[in-house]
mmCIF file of C-alpha atoms and ligand atoms in Angstrom:
data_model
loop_
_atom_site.group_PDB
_atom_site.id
_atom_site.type_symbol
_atom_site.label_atom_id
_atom_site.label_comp_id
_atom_site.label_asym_id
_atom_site.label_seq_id
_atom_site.Cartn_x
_atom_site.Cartn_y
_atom_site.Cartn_z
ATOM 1 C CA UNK Y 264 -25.561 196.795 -21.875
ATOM 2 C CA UNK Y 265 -23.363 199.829 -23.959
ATOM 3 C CA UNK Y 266 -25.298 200.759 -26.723
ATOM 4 C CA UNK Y 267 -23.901 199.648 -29.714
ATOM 5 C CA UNK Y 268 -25.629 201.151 -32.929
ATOM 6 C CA UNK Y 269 -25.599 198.572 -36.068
ATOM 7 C CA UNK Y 270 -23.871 198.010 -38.921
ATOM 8 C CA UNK Y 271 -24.739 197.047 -42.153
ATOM 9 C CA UNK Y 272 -21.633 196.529 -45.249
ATOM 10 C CA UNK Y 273 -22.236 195.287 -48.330
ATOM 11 C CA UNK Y 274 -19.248 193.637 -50.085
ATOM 12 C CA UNK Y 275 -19.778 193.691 -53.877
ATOM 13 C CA UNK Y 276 -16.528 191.177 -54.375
ATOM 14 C CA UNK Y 277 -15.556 192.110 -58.039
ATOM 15 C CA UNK Y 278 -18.856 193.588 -58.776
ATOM 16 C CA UNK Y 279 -20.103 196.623 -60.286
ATOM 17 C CA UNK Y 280 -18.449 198.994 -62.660
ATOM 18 C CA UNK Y 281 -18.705 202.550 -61.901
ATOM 19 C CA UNK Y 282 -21.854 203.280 -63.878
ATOM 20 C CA UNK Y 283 -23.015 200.046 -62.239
ATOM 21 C CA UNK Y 284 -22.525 201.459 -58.755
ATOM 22 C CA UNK Y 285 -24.073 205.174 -59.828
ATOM 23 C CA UNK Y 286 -27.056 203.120 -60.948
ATOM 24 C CA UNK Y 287 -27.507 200.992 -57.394
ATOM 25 C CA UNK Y 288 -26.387 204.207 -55.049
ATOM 26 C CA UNK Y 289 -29.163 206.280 -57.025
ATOM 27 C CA UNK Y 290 -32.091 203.653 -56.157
ATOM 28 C CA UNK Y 291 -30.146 202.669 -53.054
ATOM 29 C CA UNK Y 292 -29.811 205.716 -51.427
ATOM 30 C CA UNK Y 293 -33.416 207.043 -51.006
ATOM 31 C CA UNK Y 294 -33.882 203.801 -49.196
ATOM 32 C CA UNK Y 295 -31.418 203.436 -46.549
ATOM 33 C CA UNK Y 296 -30.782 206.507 -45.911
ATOM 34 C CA UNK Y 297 -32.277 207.790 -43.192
ATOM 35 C CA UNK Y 298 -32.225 204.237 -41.770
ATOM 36 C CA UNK Y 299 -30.985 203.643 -37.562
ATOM 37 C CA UNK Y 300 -28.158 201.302 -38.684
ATOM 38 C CA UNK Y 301 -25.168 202.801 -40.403
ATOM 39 C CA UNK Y 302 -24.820 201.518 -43.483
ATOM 40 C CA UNK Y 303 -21.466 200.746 -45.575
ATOM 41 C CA UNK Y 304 -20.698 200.291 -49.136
ATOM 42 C CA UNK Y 305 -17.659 198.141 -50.085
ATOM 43 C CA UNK Y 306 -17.340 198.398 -54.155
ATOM 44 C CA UNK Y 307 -14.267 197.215 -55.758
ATOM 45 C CA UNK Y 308 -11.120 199.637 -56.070
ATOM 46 C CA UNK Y 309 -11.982 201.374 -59.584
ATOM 47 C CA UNK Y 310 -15.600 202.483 -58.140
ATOM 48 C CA UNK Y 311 -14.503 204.217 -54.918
ATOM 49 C CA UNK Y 312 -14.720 207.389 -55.909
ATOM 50 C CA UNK Y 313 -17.889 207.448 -57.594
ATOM 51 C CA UNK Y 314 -19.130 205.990 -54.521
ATOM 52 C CA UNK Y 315 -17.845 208.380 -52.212
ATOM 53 C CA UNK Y 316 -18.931 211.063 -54.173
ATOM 54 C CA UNK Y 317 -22.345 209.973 -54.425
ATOM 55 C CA UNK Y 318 -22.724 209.407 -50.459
ATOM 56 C CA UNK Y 319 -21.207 212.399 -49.578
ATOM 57 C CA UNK Y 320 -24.314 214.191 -49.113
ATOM 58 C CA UNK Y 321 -25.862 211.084 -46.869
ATOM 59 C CA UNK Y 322 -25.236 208.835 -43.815
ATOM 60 C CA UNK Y 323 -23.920 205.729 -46.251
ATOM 61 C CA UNK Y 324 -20.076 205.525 -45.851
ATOM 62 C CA UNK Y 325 -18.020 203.674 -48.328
ATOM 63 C CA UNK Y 326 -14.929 201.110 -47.384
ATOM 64 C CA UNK Y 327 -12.779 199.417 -49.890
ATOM 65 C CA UNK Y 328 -12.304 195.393 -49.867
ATOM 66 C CA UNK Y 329 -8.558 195.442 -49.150
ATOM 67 C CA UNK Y 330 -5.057 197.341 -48.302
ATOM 68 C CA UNK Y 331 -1.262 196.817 -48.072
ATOM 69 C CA UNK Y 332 -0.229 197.537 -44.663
ATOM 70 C CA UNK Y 333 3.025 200.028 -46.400
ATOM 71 C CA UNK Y 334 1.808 203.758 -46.880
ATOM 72 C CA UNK Y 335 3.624 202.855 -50.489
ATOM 73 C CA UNK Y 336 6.471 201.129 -51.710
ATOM 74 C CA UNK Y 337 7.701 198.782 -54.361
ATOM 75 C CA UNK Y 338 4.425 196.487 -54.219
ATOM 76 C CA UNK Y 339 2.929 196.124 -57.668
ATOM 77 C CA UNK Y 340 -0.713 195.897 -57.929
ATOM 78 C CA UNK Y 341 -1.111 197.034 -54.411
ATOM 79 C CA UNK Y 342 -3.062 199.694 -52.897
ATOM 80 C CA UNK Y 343 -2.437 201.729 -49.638
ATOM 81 C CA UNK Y 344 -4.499 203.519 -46.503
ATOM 82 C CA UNK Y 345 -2.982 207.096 -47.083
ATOM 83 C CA UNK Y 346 -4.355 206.202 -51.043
ATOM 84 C CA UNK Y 347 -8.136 205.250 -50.000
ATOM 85 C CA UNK Y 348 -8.206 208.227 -47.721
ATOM 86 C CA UNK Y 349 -7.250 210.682 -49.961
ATOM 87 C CA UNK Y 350 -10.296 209.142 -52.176
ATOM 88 C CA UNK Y 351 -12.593 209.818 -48.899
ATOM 89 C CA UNK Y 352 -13.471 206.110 -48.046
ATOM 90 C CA UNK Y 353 -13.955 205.753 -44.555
ATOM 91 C CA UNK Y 354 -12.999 202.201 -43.666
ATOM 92 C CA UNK Y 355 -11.988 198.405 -45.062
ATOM 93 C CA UNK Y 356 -12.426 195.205 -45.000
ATOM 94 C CA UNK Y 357 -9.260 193.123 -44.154
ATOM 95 C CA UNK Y 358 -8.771 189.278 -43.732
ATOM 96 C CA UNK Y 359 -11.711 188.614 -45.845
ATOM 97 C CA UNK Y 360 -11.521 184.694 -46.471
ATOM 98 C CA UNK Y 361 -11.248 184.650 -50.505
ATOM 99 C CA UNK Y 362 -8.390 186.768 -49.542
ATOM 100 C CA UNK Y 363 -6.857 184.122 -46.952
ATOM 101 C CA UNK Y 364 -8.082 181.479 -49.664
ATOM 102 C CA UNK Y 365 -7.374 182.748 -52.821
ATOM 103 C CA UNK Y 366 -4.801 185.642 -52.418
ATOM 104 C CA UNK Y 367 -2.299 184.550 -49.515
ATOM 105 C CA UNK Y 368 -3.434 186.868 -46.961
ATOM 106 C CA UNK Y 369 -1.875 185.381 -43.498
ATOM 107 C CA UNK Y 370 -2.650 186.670 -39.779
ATOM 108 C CA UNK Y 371 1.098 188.008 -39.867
ATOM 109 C CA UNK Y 372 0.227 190.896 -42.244
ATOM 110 C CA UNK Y 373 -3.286 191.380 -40.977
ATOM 111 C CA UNK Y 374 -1.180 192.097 -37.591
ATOM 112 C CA UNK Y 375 0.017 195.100 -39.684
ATOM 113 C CA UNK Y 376 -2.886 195.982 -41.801
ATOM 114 C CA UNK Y 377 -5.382 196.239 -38.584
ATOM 115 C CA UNK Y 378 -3.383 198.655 -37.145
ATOM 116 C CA UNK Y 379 -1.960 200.751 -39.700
ATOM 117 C CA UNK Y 380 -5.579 200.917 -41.168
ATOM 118 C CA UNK Y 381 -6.783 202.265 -37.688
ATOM 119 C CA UNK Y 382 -3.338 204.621 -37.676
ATOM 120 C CA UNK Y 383 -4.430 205.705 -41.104
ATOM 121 C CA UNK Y 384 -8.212 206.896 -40.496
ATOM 122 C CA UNK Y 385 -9.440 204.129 -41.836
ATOM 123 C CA UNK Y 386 -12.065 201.910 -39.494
ATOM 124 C CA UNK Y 387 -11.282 197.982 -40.343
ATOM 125 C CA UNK Y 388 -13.441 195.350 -40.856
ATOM 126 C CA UNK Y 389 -11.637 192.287 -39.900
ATOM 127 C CA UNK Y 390 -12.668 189.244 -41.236
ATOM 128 C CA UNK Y 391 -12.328 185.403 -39.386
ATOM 129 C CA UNK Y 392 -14.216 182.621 -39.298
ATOM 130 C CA UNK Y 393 -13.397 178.668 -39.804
ATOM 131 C CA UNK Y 394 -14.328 176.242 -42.756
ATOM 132 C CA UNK Y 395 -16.171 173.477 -43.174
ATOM 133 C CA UNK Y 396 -14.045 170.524 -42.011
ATOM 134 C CA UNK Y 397 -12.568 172.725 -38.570
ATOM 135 C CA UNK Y 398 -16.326 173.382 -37.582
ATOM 136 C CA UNK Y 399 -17.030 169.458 -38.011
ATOM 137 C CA UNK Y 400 -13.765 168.549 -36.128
ATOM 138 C CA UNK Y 401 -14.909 171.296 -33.616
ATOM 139 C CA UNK Y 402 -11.952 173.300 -34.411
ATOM 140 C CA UNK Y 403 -14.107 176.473 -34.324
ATOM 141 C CA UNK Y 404 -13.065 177.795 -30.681
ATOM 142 C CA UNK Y 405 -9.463 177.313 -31.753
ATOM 143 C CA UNK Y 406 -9.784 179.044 -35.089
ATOM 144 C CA UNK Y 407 -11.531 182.188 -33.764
ATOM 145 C CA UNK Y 408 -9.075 182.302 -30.898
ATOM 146 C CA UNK Y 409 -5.618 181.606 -32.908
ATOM 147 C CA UNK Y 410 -7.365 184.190 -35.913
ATOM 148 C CA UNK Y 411 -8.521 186.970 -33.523
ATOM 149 C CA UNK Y 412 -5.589 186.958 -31.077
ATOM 150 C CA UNK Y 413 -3.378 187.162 -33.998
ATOM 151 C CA UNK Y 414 -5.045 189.621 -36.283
ATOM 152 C CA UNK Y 415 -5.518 192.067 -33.744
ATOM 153 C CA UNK Y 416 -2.030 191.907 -31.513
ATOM 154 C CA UNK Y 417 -0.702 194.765 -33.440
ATOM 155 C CA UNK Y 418 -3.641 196.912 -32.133
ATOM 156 C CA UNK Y 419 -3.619 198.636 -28.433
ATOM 157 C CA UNK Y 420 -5.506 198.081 -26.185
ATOM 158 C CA UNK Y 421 -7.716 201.137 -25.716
ATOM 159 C CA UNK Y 422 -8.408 201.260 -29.405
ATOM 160 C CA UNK Y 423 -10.026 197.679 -29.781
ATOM 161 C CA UNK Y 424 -13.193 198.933 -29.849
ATOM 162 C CA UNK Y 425 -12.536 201.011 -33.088
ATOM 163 C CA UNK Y 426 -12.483 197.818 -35.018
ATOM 164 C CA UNK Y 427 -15.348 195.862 -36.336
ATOM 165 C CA UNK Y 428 -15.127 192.472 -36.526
ATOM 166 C CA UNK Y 429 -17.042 190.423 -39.209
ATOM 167 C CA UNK Y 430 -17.985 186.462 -38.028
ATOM 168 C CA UNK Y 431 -18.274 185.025 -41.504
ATOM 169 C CA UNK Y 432 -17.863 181.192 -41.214
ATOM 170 C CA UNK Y 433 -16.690 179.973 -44.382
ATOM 171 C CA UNK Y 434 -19.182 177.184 -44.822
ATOM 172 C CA UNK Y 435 -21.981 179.962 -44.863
ATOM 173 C CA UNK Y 436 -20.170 182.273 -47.313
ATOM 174 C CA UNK Y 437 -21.793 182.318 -51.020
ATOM 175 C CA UNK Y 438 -23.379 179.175 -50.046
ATOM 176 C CA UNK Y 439 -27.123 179.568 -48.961
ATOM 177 C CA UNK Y 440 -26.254 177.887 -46.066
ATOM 178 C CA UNK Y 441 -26.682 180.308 -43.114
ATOM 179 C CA UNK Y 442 -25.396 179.830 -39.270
ATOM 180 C CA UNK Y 443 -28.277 179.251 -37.152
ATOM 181 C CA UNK Y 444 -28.980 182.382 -34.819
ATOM 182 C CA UNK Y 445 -27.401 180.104 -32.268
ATOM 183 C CA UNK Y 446 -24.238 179.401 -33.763
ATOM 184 C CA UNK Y 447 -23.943 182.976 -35.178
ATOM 185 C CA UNK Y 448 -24.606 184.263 -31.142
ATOM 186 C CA UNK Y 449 -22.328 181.714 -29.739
ATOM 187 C CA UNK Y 450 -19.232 182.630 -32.240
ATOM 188 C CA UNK Y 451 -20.086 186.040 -31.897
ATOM 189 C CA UNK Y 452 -19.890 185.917 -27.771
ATOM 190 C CA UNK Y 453 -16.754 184.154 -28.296
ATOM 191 C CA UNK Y 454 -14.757 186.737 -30.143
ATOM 192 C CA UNK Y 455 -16.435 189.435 -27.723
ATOM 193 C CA UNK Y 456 -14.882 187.699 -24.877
ATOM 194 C CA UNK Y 457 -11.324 187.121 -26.432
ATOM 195 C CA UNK Y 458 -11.580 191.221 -26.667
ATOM 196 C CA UNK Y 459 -12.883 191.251 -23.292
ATOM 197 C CA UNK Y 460 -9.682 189.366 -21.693
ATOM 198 C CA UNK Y 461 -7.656 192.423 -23.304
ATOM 199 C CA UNK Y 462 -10.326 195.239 -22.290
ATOM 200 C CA UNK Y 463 -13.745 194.832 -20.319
ATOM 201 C CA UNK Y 464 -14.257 197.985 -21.827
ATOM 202 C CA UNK Y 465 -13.521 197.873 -25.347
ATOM 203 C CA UNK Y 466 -15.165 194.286 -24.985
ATOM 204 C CA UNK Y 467 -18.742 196.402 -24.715
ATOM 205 C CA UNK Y 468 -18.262 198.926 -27.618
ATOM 206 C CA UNK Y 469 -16.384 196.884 -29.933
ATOM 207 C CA UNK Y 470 -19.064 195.306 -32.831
ATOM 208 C CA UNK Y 471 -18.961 192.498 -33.888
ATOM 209 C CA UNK Y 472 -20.870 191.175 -37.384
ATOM 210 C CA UNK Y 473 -22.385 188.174 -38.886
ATOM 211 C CA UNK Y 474 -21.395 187.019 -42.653
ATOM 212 C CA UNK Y 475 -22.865 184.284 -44.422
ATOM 213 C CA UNK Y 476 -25.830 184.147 -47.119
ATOM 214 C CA UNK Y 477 -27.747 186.632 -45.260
ATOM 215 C CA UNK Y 478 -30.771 187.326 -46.902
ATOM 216 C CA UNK Y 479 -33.990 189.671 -46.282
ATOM 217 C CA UNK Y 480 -35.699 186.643 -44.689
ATOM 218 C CA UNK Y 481 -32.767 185.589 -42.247
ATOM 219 C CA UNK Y 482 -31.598 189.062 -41.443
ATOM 220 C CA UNK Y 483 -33.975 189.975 -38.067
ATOM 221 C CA UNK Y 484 -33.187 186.699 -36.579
ATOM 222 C CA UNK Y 485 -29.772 186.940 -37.188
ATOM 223 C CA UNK Y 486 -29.122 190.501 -35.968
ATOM 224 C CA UNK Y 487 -31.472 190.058 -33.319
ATOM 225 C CA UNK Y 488 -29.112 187.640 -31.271
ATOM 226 C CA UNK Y 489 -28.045 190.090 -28.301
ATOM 227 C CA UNK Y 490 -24.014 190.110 -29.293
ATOM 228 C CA UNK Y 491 -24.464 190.254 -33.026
ATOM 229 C CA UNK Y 492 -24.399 194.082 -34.312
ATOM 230 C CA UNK Y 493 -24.835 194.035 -37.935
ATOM 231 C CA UNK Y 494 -24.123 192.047 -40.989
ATOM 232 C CA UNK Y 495 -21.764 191.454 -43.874
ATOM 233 C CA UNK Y 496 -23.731 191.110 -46.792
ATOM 234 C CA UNK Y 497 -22.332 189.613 -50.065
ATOM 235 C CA UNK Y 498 -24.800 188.293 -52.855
ATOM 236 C CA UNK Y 499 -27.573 189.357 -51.333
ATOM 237 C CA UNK Y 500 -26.164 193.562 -50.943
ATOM 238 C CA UNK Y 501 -26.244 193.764 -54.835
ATOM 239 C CA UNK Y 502 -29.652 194.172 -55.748
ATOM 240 C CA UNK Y 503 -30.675 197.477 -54.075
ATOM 241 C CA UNK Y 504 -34.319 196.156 -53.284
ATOM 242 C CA UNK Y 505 -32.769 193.257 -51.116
ATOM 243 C CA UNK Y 506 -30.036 195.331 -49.291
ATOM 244 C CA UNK Y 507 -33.167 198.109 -48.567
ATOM 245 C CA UNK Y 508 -35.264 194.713 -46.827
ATOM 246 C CA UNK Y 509 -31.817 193.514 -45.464
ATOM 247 C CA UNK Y 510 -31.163 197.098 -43.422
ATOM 248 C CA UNK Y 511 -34.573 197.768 -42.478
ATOM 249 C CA UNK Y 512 -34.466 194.501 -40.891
ATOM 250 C CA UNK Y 513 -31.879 195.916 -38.685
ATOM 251 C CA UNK Y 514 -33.383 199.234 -37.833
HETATM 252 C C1 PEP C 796 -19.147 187.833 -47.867
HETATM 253 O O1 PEP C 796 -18.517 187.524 -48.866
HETATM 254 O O2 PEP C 796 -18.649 188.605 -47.040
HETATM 255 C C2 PEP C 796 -20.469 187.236 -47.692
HETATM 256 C C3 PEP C 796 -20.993 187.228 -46.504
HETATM 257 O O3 PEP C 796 -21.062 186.712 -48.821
HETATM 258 P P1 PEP C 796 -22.557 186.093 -48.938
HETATM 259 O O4 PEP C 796 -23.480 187.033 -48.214
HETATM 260 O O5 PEP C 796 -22.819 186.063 -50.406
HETATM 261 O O6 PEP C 796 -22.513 184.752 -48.307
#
């Protein structure tokens, strides 16, 4: 089985100012830092570069929480991949559901933010996962499938395995309801094997996350399940004491 070293993001949402974030990365970093999974930082746009600066020195990269696909252009309020580089952040989260929910996002421009986020420098951290009322209906297969084929159709072949891929079912998100181990496994051995009908071998190094109201006492189960590599942490990635317990539950 490829060796496929963990990941562990924390997505702030719209939290943290910049002296917020200084504060956290100051107690944060003396605890993760030397930790075997890599570890990710997702603050919102205005506290990028204080976060970038402050991990420069250590293993914790930074990603922001979303992109336009356009290196610029007339898009008001938007923000681009040649724009977070030149900042230093080293990846981002796209397709994140409160963006599908709230925002508009649509698999048609994630089919051209995946890839020009990968073109960029940027490593992406695709979001998918089904709601409520499709996993009752048992819509879940169908969802992943339609959401992952889509999403990542823009991106060749050979370079699948640059992305990382973030299971968050929407039920589980912000809830405290968690996907059992099982169901977290079984959607995660899914995806894997829609990216292993493009590329046996990007199928192997490609890593895949969980999302949804992990917690320090869920996180070993969880990330122990032999296709799930990592977590997307929300709620729980904002108090630096938690997100410590939550990584060294990886390691
Ligand atoms: C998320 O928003 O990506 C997430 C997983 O949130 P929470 O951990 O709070 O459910």
């Amino acid at each position: 089985m490829p060796d496929r070293t963990p990941i562990l993001a924390a997505n702030w949402k719209m939290h943290k100012t910049i002296e917020e974030t200084e504060r956290f990365l100051a107690e944060s970093l003396p605890r993760v830092a030397d930790s075997g999974p890599e570890v990710v930082i997702c603050p919102p746009f205005p506290s990028l570069k204080a976060a970038v600066e402050r991990c420069a020195q250590s293993r914790i990269r930074v990603a922001a929480q979303n992109m336009h696909e356009e290196p610029e252009g007339a898009f008001t309020g938007e923000v681009s991949a040649p724009m977070l580089i030149e900042l230093g952040v080293d990846g981002v989260i796209l397709g994140h559901s409160e963006r599908r929910q709230h925002f508009g996002e649509t698999d048609e421009a994630l089919a051209r933010k995946v890839p020009a986020a990968l073109d960029a420098g940027l490593e992406p951290i695709l979001c998918v996962g089904e709601n409520e009322s499709q996993r009752d209906s048992d819509e879940t297969e169908g969802i992943l499938t339609r959401q992952i084929e889509a999403d990542l159709a823009g991106v060749p072949d050979e370079r699948l395995g640059e992305v990382v891929i973030a299971y968050e079912p929407i039920w589980a998100i912000g809830t405290g309801r968690t996907a059992t181990p099982e169901q977290a496994q079984e959607a995660i051995a899914l995806i894997r094997g829609l990216v292993e009908s493009r590329s046996a071998e990007q199928a192997g190094a490609i890593r895949v996350l969980y999302g949804g109201s992990v917690k320090p006492d869920n996180a070993e189960e969880l990330i122990s399940q032999p296709d799930v590599d990592g977590a997307l942490v929300g709620g729980a990635s904002l108090d630096p004491e938690g997100f410590a317990a939550i990584v060294a539950a990886a390691a």
